[in-house]
Every structure is written in C-alpha cells, then in structure tokens.
Short mmCIF file of N, CA and C in Angstrom, two decimals:
data_model
loop_
_atom_site.label_atom_id
_atom_site.label_comp_id
_atom_site.label_asym_id
_atom_site.label_seq_id
_atom_site.Cartn_x
_atom_site.Cartn_y
_atom_site.Cartn_z
N THR A 879 108.64 90.74 -92.55
CA THR A 879 109.13 89.41 -92.74
C THR A 879 107.97 88.48 -92.99
N LYS A 880 108.37 87.26 -93.37
CA LYS A 880 107.38 86.28 -93.74
C LYS A 880 106.58 85.83 -92.52
N VAL A 881 107.21 85.63 -91.37
CA VAL A 881 106.55 85.18 -90.16
C VAL A 881 105.54 86.23 -89.69
N GLU A 882 105.92 87.51 -89.74
CA GLU A 882 105.02 88.58 -89.32
C GLU A 882 103.79 88.63 -90.23
N THR A 883 103.98 88.46 -91.51
CA THR A 883 102.89 88.50 -92.46
C THR A 883 101.91 87.36 -92.19
N GLU A 884 102.47 86.16 -91.89
CA GLU A 884 101.60 85.03 -91.60
C GLU A 884 100.81 85.26 -90.32
N GLU A 885 101.43 85.87 -89.32
CA GLU A 885 100.74 86.17 -88.06
C GLU A 885 99.61 87.18 -88.29
N ILE A 886 99.86 88.16 -89.11
CA ILE A 886 98.85 89.18 -89.41
C ILE A 886 97.68 88.54 -90.16
N ILE A 887 97.96 87.66 -91.09
CA ILE A 887 96.91 86.98 -91.85
C ILE A 887 96.07 86.12 -90.91
N GLU A 888 96.73 85.38 -89.99
CA GLU A 888 96.01 84.54 -89.04
C GLU A 888 95.10 85.39 -88.15
N GLU A 889 95.62 86.51 -87.66
CA GLU A 889 94.83 87.40 -86.80
C GLU A 889 93.62 87.95 -87.56
N SER A 890 93.83 88.35 -88.80
CA SER A 890 92.70 88.91 -89.57
C SER A 890 91.66 87.84 -89.88
N GLU A 891 92.08 86.59 -90.11
CA GLU A 891 91.12 85.51 -90.34
C GLU A 891 90.31 85.24 -89.08
N GLU A 892 90.97 85.29 -87.91
CA GLU A 892 90.25 85.09 -86.64
C GLU A 892 89.23 86.20 -86.43
N LEU A 893 89.63 87.44 -86.75
CA LEU A 893 88.71 88.58 -86.62
C LEU A 893 87.52 88.42 -87.57
N GLU A 894 87.79 88.00 -88.80
CA GLU A 894 86.71 87.80 -89.78
C GLU A 894 85.71 86.77 -89.26
N GLU A 895 86.22 85.67 -88.70
CA GLU A 895 85.33 84.63 -88.17
C GLU A 895 84.45 85.19 -87.07
N GLU A 896 85.04 86.04 -86.23
CA GLU A 896 84.25 86.64 -85.14
C GLU A 896 83.18 87.57 -85.70
N ILE A 897 83.52 88.33 -86.71
CA ILE A 897 82.58 89.29 -87.28
C ILE A 897 81.50 88.59 -88.09
N ILE A 898 81.87 87.61 -88.89
CA ILE A 898 80.93 86.95 -89.78
C ILE A 898 80.03 85.98 -89.04
N GLU A 899 80.49 85.47 -87.92
CA GLU A 899 79.73 84.47 -87.19
C GLU A 899 78.33 85.01 -86.84
N GLU A 900 77.29 84.26 -87.22
CA GLU A 900 75.92 84.68 -86.98
C GLU A 900 75.57 84.53 -85.51
N PRO A 901 74.78 85.47 -84.98
CA PRO A 901 74.39 85.36 -83.58
C PRO A 901 73.44 84.19 -83.36
N ASP A 902 73.47 83.62 -82.20
CA ASP A 902 72.60 82.50 -81.84
C ASP A 902 71.28 83.08 -81.34
N LEU A 903 70.23 82.97 -82.14
CA LEU A 903 68.93 83.55 -81.79
C LEU A 903 67.96 82.51 -81.26
N GLU A 904 68.44 81.32 -81.06
CA GLU A 904 67.56 80.23 -80.65
C GLU A 904 66.90 80.49 -79.30
N ASP A 905 67.61 81.06 -78.37
CA ASP A 905 67.07 81.27 -77.03
C ASP A 905 66.58 82.70 -76.80
N VAL A 906 66.46 83.50 -77.85
CA VAL A 906 66.01 84.88 -77.70
C VAL A 906 64.49 84.92 -77.67
N GLU A 907 63.93 85.62 -76.70
CA GLU A 907 62.48 85.77 -76.61
C GLU A 907 62.10 87.17 -77.04
N VAL A 908 61.04 87.26 -77.83
CA VAL A 908 60.56 88.54 -78.32
C VAL A 908 59.11 88.68 -77.90
N GLU A 909 58.80 89.81 -77.27
CA GLU A 909 57.42 90.06 -76.89
C GLU A 909 56.79 90.99 -77.92
N VAL A 910 55.62 90.60 -78.40
CA VAL A 910 54.90 91.39 -79.39
C VAL A 910 53.54 91.71 -78.81
N GLU A 911 53.20 93.00 -78.83
CA GLU A 911 51.90 93.41 -78.33
C GLU A 911 50.99 93.68 -79.52
N VAL A 912 49.89 92.99 -79.58
CA VAL A 912 48.95 93.12 -80.68
C VAL A 912 47.68 93.76 -80.16
N GLU A 913 47.28 94.85 -80.84
CA GLU A 913 46.03 95.51 -80.45
C GLU A 913 44.90 94.92 -81.28
N THR A 914 43.80 94.64 -80.66
CA THR A 914 42.64 94.13 -81.38
C THR A 914 41.50 95.11 -81.22
N GLU A 915 40.70 95.20 -82.28
CA GLU A 915 39.54 96.08 -82.23
C GLU A 915 38.44 95.40 -81.43
N THR A 916 37.76 96.18 -80.62
CA THR A 916 36.67 95.61 -79.84
C THR A 916 35.36 95.69 -80.60
N GLU A 917 35.27 96.62 -81.55
CA GLU A 917 34.04 96.76 -82.32
C GLU A 917 34.12 95.92 -83.58
N ALA A 918 33.11 95.16 -83.85
CA ALA A 918 33.07 94.36 -85.08
C ALA A 918 32.67 95.27 -86.24
N ALA A 919 33.21 94.98 -87.40
CA ALA A 919 32.85 95.75 -88.59
C ALA A 919 31.39 95.46 -88.94
N PRO A 920 30.69 96.48 -89.45
CA PRO A 920 29.28 96.24 -89.79
C PRO A 920 29.16 95.23 -90.93
N THR A 921 28.16 94.42 -90.86
CA THR A 921 27.90 93.44 -91.90
C THR A 921 27.24 94.15 -93.08
N PRO A 922 27.82 94.00 -94.28
CA PRO A 922 27.20 94.67 -95.42
C PRO A 922 25.82 94.09 -95.71
N THR A 923 24.94 94.97 -96.14
CA THR A 923 23.58 94.54 -96.47
C THR A 923 23.59 93.91 -97.86
N THR A 924 22.91 92.80 -97.99
CA THR A 924 22.75 92.17 -99.31
C THR A 924 21.36 92.52 -99.80
N TYR A 925 21.30 93.07 -101.01
CA TYR A 925 20.03 93.42 -101.62
C TYR A 925 19.70 92.37 -102.68
N TYR A 926 18.40 92.18 -102.88
CA TYR A 926 17.94 91.16 -103.82
C TYR A 926 17.03 91.76 -104.88
N ALA A 927 17.09 91.17 -106.06
CA ALA A 927 16.14 91.48 -107.14
C ALA A 927 15.99 90.20 -107.94
N GLY A 928 14.79 89.87 -108.31
CA GLY A 928 14.54 88.64 -109.04
C GLY A 928 14.90 87.41 -108.23
N GLY A 929 14.87 87.54 -106.91
CA GLY A 929 15.17 86.43 -106.02
C GLY A 929 16.64 86.13 -105.85
N ALA A 930 17.53 86.95 -106.43
CA ALA A 930 18.98 86.70 -106.34
C ALA A 930 19.67 87.94 -105.77
N PRO A 931 20.81 87.74 -105.12
CA PRO A 931 21.57 88.91 -104.64
C PRO A 931 21.95 89.80 -105.82
N ILE A 932 21.93 91.10 -105.59
CA ILE A 932 22.25 92.05 -106.64
C ILE A 932 23.76 92.23 -106.72
N ASP A 933 24.31 92.09 -107.91
CA ASP A 933 25.72 92.39 -108.18
C ASP A 933 25.77 93.90 -108.47
N ILE A 934 26.15 94.66 -107.45
CA ILE A 934 26.12 96.13 -107.55
C ILE A 934 26.99 96.63 -108.71
N ASP A 935 28.17 96.06 -108.89
CA ASP A 935 29.05 96.51 -109.97
C ASP A 935 28.41 96.26 -111.34
N PHE A 936 27.78 95.10 -111.49
CA PHE A 936 27.13 94.82 -112.77
C PHE A 936 25.93 95.75 -112.99
N LEU A 937 25.15 95.99 -111.95
CA LEU A 937 24.02 96.91 -112.06
C LEU A 937 24.50 98.30 -112.48
N ALA A 938 25.61 98.75 -111.90
CA ALA A 938 26.17 100.06 -112.27
C ALA A 938 26.57 100.08 -113.74
N LYS A 939 27.16 98.98 -114.22
CA LYS A 939 27.53 98.90 -115.64
C LYS A 939 26.29 98.93 -116.53
N LEU A 940 25.28 98.17 -116.14
CA LEU A 940 24.04 98.13 -116.92
C LEU A 940 23.40 99.52 -116.97
N MET A 941 23.39 100.21 -115.85
CA MET A 941 22.82 101.56 -115.82
C MET A 941 23.63 102.50 -116.71
N TRP A 942 24.95 102.42 -116.65
CA TRP A 942 25.78 103.28 -117.49
C TRP A 942 25.52 103.00 -118.96
N ALA A 943 25.46 101.72 -119.33
CA ALA A 943 25.24 101.37 -120.73
C ALA A 943 23.87 101.83 -121.21
N GLU A 944 22.86 101.74 -120.36
CA GLU A 944 21.50 102.13 -120.74
C GLU A 944 21.25 103.63 -120.67
N GLY A 945 21.86 104.31 -119.73
CA GLY A 945 21.54 105.73 -119.57
C GLY A 945 22.57 106.52 -118.78
N GLY A 946 23.83 106.31 -119.08
CA GLY A 946 24.90 106.95 -118.32
C GLY A 946 24.88 108.46 -118.30
N THR A 947 24.30 109.08 -119.32
CA THR A 947 24.29 110.54 -119.38
C THR A 947 22.96 111.13 -118.89
N MET A 948 22.08 110.29 -118.42
CA MET A 948 20.78 110.78 -117.94
C MET A 948 20.94 111.59 -116.66
N SER A 949 19.94 112.39 -116.38
CA SER A 949 19.90 113.16 -115.13
C SER A 949 19.73 112.21 -113.94
N TRP A 950 19.89 112.76 -112.75
CA TRP A 950 19.71 111.97 -111.52
C TRP A 950 18.34 111.29 -111.50
N ASN A 951 17.28 112.08 -111.75
CA ASN A 951 15.92 111.52 -111.73
C ASN A 951 15.75 110.42 -112.78
N GLY A 952 16.31 110.64 -113.95
CA GLY A 952 16.22 109.63 -115.00
C GLY A 952 16.91 108.34 -114.57
N GLN A 953 18.06 108.46 -113.92
CA GLN A 953 18.78 107.27 -113.49
C GLN A 953 18.09 106.58 -112.31
N VAL A 954 17.41 107.35 -111.46
CA VAL A 954 16.64 106.74 -110.38
C VAL A 954 15.51 105.90 -110.98
N TYR A 955 14.81 106.44 -111.98
CA TYR A 955 13.75 105.68 -112.64
C TYR A 955 14.33 104.48 -113.39
N LEU A 956 15.47 104.66 -114.03
CA LEU A 956 16.12 103.58 -114.75
C LEU A 956 16.49 102.43 -113.80
N CYS A 957 17.16 102.75 -112.71
CA CYS A 957 17.55 101.73 -111.73
C CYS A 957 16.32 101.03 -111.16
N SER A 958 15.31 101.80 -110.83
CA SER A 958 14.07 101.23 -110.29
C SER A 958 13.42 100.30 -111.30
N ALA A 959 13.40 100.72 -112.57
CA ALA A 959 12.79 99.89 -113.62
C ALA A 959 13.54 98.57 -113.77
N ILE A 960 14.87 98.63 -113.74
CA ILE A 960 15.67 97.40 -113.87
C ILE A 960 15.36 96.45 -112.72
N LEU A 961 15.37 96.97 -111.50
CA LEU A 961 15.12 96.11 -110.34
C LEU A 961 13.69 95.58 -110.33
N ASN A 962 12.72 96.43 -110.67
CA ASN A 962 11.32 95.99 -110.69
C ASN A 962 11.09 94.95 -111.79
N LEU A 963 11.74 95.14 -112.94
CA LEU A 963 11.61 94.17 -114.02
C LEU A 963 12.20 92.82 -113.60
N CYS A 964 13.32 92.86 -112.90
CA CYS A 964 13.92 91.61 -112.40
C CYS A 964 12.99 90.92 -111.41
N ASP A 965 12.40 91.71 -110.52
CA ASP A 965 11.45 91.12 -109.57
C ASP A 965 10.25 90.52 -110.30
N MET A 966 9.79 91.21 -111.33
CA MET A 966 8.61 90.77 -112.07
C MET A 966 8.90 89.48 -112.86
N THR A 967 10.10 89.36 -113.43
CA THR A 967 10.43 88.20 -114.27
C THR A 967 11.10 87.07 -113.49
N GLY A 968 11.57 87.38 -112.28
CA GLY A 968 12.28 86.37 -111.50
C GLY A 968 13.71 86.15 -111.95
N LYS A 969 14.23 87.04 -112.78
CA LYS A 969 15.61 86.94 -113.26
C LYS A 969 16.52 87.80 -112.42
N SER A 970 17.74 87.33 -112.21
CA SER A 970 18.73 88.15 -111.50
C SER A 970 19.10 89.34 -112.38
N VAL A 971 19.68 90.36 -111.78
CA VAL A 971 20.11 91.53 -112.56
C VAL A 971 21.13 91.09 -113.61
N TRP A 972 22.05 90.20 -113.23
CA TRP A 972 23.06 89.74 -114.17
C TRP A 972 22.42 89.01 -115.35
N THR A 973 21.50 88.09 -115.08
CA THR A 973 20.85 87.33 -116.15
C THR A 973 20.02 88.24 -117.05
N ALA A 974 19.25 89.11 -116.44
CA ALA A 974 18.42 90.04 -117.23
C ALA A 974 19.30 90.95 -118.08
N GLY A 975 20.36 91.46 -117.48
CA GLY A 975 21.26 92.38 -118.19
C GLY A 975 21.98 91.74 -119.36
N HIS A 976 22.08 90.42 -119.37
CA HIS A 976 22.71 89.70 -120.47
C HIS A 976 21.68 89.08 -121.43
N THR A 977 20.41 89.43 -121.25
CA THR A 977 19.35 88.91 -122.12
C THR A 977 19.05 89.96 -123.18
N TYR A 978 19.38 89.63 -124.43
CA TYR A 978 19.29 90.60 -125.53
C TYR A 978 17.89 91.13 -125.78
N ASN A 979 16.85 90.32 -125.57
CA ASN A 979 15.51 90.84 -125.84
C ASN A 979 14.97 91.64 -124.65
N MET A 980 15.76 91.75 -123.57
CA MET A 980 15.36 92.61 -122.45
C MET A 980 16.15 93.92 -122.45
N PHE A 981 17.44 93.81 -122.77
CA PHE A 981 18.31 94.99 -122.77
C PHE A 981 19.14 95.00 -124.04
N SER A 982 18.98 96.05 -124.84
CA SER A 982 19.69 96.12 -126.11
C SER A 982 21.20 96.28 -125.92
N VAL A 983 21.64 96.64 -124.73
CA VAL A 983 23.07 96.82 -124.45
C VAL A 983 23.73 95.55 -123.92
N ALA A 984 23.01 94.44 -123.94
CA ALA A 984 23.51 93.19 -123.36
C ALA A 984 24.88 92.79 -123.93
N TYR A 985 25.13 93.11 -125.18
CA TYR A 985 26.38 92.69 -125.81
C TYR A 985 27.57 93.57 -125.42
N ILE A 986 27.35 94.76 -124.85
CA ILE A 986 28.46 95.65 -124.48
C ILE A 986 28.57 95.89 -122.98
N VAL A 987 27.59 95.47 -122.22
CA VAL A 987 27.49 95.86 -120.81
C VAL A 987 28.73 95.50 -119.99
N ASP A 988 29.34 94.37 -120.26
CA ASP A 988 30.49 93.95 -119.46
C ASP A 988 31.72 94.83 -119.68
N GLY A 989 31.76 95.52 -120.80
CA GLY A 989 32.94 96.32 -121.12
C GLY A 989 32.87 97.78 -120.72
N VAL A 990 31.76 98.23 -120.17
CA VAL A 990 31.65 99.65 -119.83
C VAL A 990 32.20 99.92 -118.43
N ILE A 991 32.54 101.17 -118.19
CA ILE A 991 33.05 101.58 -116.89
C ILE A 991 32.08 102.63 -116.33
N PRO A 992 31.32 102.27 -115.31
CA PRO A 992 30.34 103.21 -114.76
C PRO A 992 31.02 104.34 -114.00
N SER A 993 30.28 105.41 -113.80
CA SER A 993 30.80 106.53 -113.00
C SER A 993 30.29 106.39 -111.56
N GLN A 994 30.76 107.25 -110.71
CA GLN A 994 30.32 107.25 -109.32
C GLN A 994 28.83 107.54 -109.22
N THR A 995 28.30 108.28 -110.19
CA THR A 995 26.87 108.61 -110.16
C THR A 995 26.01 107.36 -110.14
N GLN A 996 26.38 106.36 -110.93
CA GLN A 996 25.58 105.12 -110.95
C GLN A 996 25.58 104.48 -109.56
N TYR A 997 26.72 104.45 -108.91
CA TYR A 997 26.80 103.86 -107.57
C TYR A 997 25.98 104.68 -106.56
N ASP A 998 26.01 106.00 -106.71
CA ASP A 998 25.23 106.86 -105.81
C ASP A 998 23.73 106.64 -106.02
N VAL A 999 23.32 106.53 -107.28
CA VAL A 999 21.90 106.29 -107.58
C VAL A 999 21.48 104.93 -107.03
N ILE A 1000 22.29 103.91 -107.24
CA ILE A 1000 21.97 102.57 -106.74
C ILE A 1000 21.81 102.61 -105.23
N ASN A 1001 22.71 103.26 -104.55
CA ASN A 1001 22.62 103.38 -103.09
C ASN A 1001 21.32 104.07 -102.69
N TYR A 1002 20.98 105.13 -103.38
CA TYR A 1002 19.74 105.87 -103.10
C TYR A 1002 18.52 104.98 -103.32
N VAL A 1003 18.48 104.28 -104.45
CA VAL A 1003 17.33 103.45 -104.80
C VAL A 1003 17.19 102.29 -103.82
N LEU A 1004 18.29 101.64 -103.47
CA LEU A 1004 18.24 100.48 -102.58
C LEU A 1004 17.95 100.85 -101.13
N ASN A 1005 18.07 102.11 -100.81
CA ASN A 1005 17.83 102.54 -99.43
C ASN A 1005 16.61 103.45 -99.31
N GLY A 1006 15.57 103.11 -100.08
CA GLY A 1006 14.29 103.79 -99.92
C GLY A 1006 13.85 104.66 -101.07
N GLY A 1007 14.70 104.88 -102.07
CA GLY A 1007 14.33 105.77 -103.17
C GLY A 1007 13.78 105.07 -104.40
N ARG A 1008 13.49 103.80 -104.28
CA ARG A 1008 13.01 103.01 -105.43
C ARG A 1008 11.61 103.45 -105.84
N VAL A 1009 11.44 103.65 -107.14
CA VAL A 1009 10.14 104.03 -107.70
C VAL A 1009 9.34 102.75 -107.91
N PRO A 1010 8.20 102.63 -107.25
CA PRO A 1010 7.41 101.40 -107.40
C PRO A 1010 6.76 101.33 -108.79
N ASP A 1011 6.50 100.15 -109.22
CA ASP A 1011 5.73 99.85 -110.43
C ASP A 1011 6.46 100.07 -111.75
N VAL A 1012 7.31 101.05 -111.89
CA VAL A 1012 7.97 101.26 -113.18
C VAL A 1012 8.80 100.03 -113.52
N ALA A 1013 8.62 99.52 -114.75
CA ALA A 1013 9.35 98.31 -115.12
C ALA A 1013 9.85 98.32 -116.56
N PHE A 1014 9.32 99.21 -117.39
CA PHE A 1014 9.72 99.23 -118.79
C PHE A 1014 10.23 100.62 -119.15
N PHE A 1015 11.18 100.67 -120.09
CA PHE A 1015 11.68 101.96 -120.56
C PHE A 1015 12.26 101.79 -121.96
N ARG A 1016 12.24 102.87 -122.70
CA ARG A 1016 12.86 102.91 -124.02
C ARG A 1016 13.01 104.36 -124.44
N THR A 1017 13.88 104.62 -125.38
CA THR A 1017 14.05 105.99 -125.85
C THR A 1017 13.02 106.30 -126.93
N ASP A 1018 12.73 107.58 -127.07
CA ASP A 1018 11.90 108.15 -128.14
C ASP A 1018 10.39 107.96 -128.02
N TYR A 1019 9.91 106.83 -127.51
CA TYR A 1019 8.46 106.65 -127.40
C TYR A 1019 8.16 105.49 -126.44
N TYR A 1020 6.91 105.42 -126.02
CA TYR A 1020 6.47 104.37 -125.10
C TYR A 1020 6.39 103.02 -125.81
N HIS A 1021 6.56 101.96 -125.05
CA HIS A 1021 6.33 100.61 -125.57
C HIS A 1021 4.85 100.48 -125.94
N SER A 1022 4.56 99.51 -126.77
CA SER A 1022 3.17 99.26 -127.14
C SER A 1022 2.44 98.50 -126.03
N PHE A 1023 3.15 98.06 -125.00
CA PHE A 1023 2.55 97.36 -123.86
C PHE A 1023 2.80 98.17 -122.60
N GLY A 1024 2.08 97.85 -121.56
CA GLY A 1024 2.23 98.58 -120.30
C GLY A 1024 1.48 99.90 -120.34
N THR A 1025 1.49 100.58 -119.21
CA THR A 1025 0.81 101.86 -119.09
C THR A 1025 1.86 102.97 -119.01
N PRO A 1026 1.81 103.95 -119.92
CA PRO A 1026 2.78 105.04 -119.88
C PRO A 1026 2.78 105.73 -118.51
N LEU A 1027 3.96 106.01 -118.02
CA LEU A 1027 4.11 106.64 -116.70
C LEU A 1027 4.68 108.05 -116.84
N CYS A 1028 5.85 108.18 -117.46
CA CYS A 1028 6.46 109.50 -117.63
C CYS A 1028 7.62 109.40 -118.61
N ALA A 1029 8.09 110.55 -119.06
CA ALA A 1029 9.27 110.63 -119.92
C ALA A 1029 10.29 111.53 -119.23
N ILE A 1030 11.51 111.05 -119.12
CA ILE A 1030 12.60 111.83 -118.52
C ILE A 1030 13.80 111.69 -119.45
N ASP A 1031 14.36 112.82 -119.87
CA ASP A 1031 15.55 112.82 -120.72
C ASP A 1031 15.35 111.98 -121.99
N ASN A 1032 14.19 112.07 -122.59
CA ASN A 1032 13.82 111.33 -123.81
C ASN A 1032 13.79 109.81 -123.60
N VAL A 1033 13.64 109.39 -122.37
CA VAL A 1033 13.44 107.98 -122.05
C VAL A 1033 12.03 107.86 -121.50
N TYR A 1034 11.25 106.94 -122.08
CA TYR A 1034 9.84 106.78 -121.74
C TYR A 1034 9.66 105.56 -120.83
N PHE A 1035 9.11 105.82 -119.66
CA PHE A 1035 8.94 104.78 -118.64
C PHE A 1035 7.48 104.36 -118.56
N SER A 1036 7.26 103.05 -118.38
CA SER A 1036 5.90 102.50 -118.30
C SER A 1036 5.80 101.54 -117.12
N THR A 1037 4.57 101.32 -116.71
CA THR A 1037 4.29 100.33 -115.66
C THR A 1037 3.68 99.09 -116.32
N PRO A 1038 3.75 97.94 -115.68
CA PRO A 1038 3.17 96.72 -116.29
C PRO A 1038 1.67 96.83 -116.42
#
C-alpha cells in the first residue's frame, strides 16, 4: 500500500543519513611516535680549484669531452692537468671549461654525459691522487710551451 511504501522510504532515508553522516573528529587525539637519528650526516667536502668550489658534474663532463675513452692513468693526468691549470690561471673549472682558447671542447661540454669512470677518477684525484705540476695537454704532440712530461694514450702532457 501507499502508506507502507512511504514508511519504508522514510526509514531508508533515516538509515542513509546515519550512514552518510561524517564522524566528528574534532575531539579525537592521535599519538604519533617519530624516530630521530642521533648521528648527524657527514658534511660533504668542498674541493677548490682556481679559488672556486669545483662543480664535480661539470668537471666530469669536461673530462669526458676531452678524454672519455682514455685509460685510467690518462684520465688521472687529464683531471690533474685541468685542476692544476685552473689553480695556475685562477679560473674556476666551469669558467676554464667554457673558455675556447683553453679547451677545444668548450662548445660541446655542456651536452655530454660522463660515465662513472670520470666520477671515480675525480674522487681519486681529489683525495690524494693528483699529479703535481702537469697543466697542459694535447693530442698527437707536445705544446710548443712548457716542459714535456709524458704521453699517455696519444695525449701529451706538459708542465709549466
């Protein structure tokens, strides 16, 4: 009947209101336990060349552009030469690496992707493996200036 149907509709609407009604969370307390580390993270070491902090990623790119396929020893000499040249000229690695008359790869250096080897060599050189005095390098033959030091992988290294 019509009366029964209306009663059923009213009951279902009351039930819906009870179900849909959002709980009152205003007075609910929640305890959160946060663990904190007692040991501080080590402070990274900042290395300098040419009086400026070294941008490790840019140095890795410069090394890859100049000698990415060189042997480990060749890349150690290459990295050392770049850093020593920066110290000698007072230019940052970034500035020197973008100077065309210092590095012939200056126009492409930002677009290269170095390998892990460059980062490993940089870490080695910056932590005691730096070759002193070497500052110049070129392929095929020695520069007309400086004192010839050695040739590795057809790259000729010289001292000032």
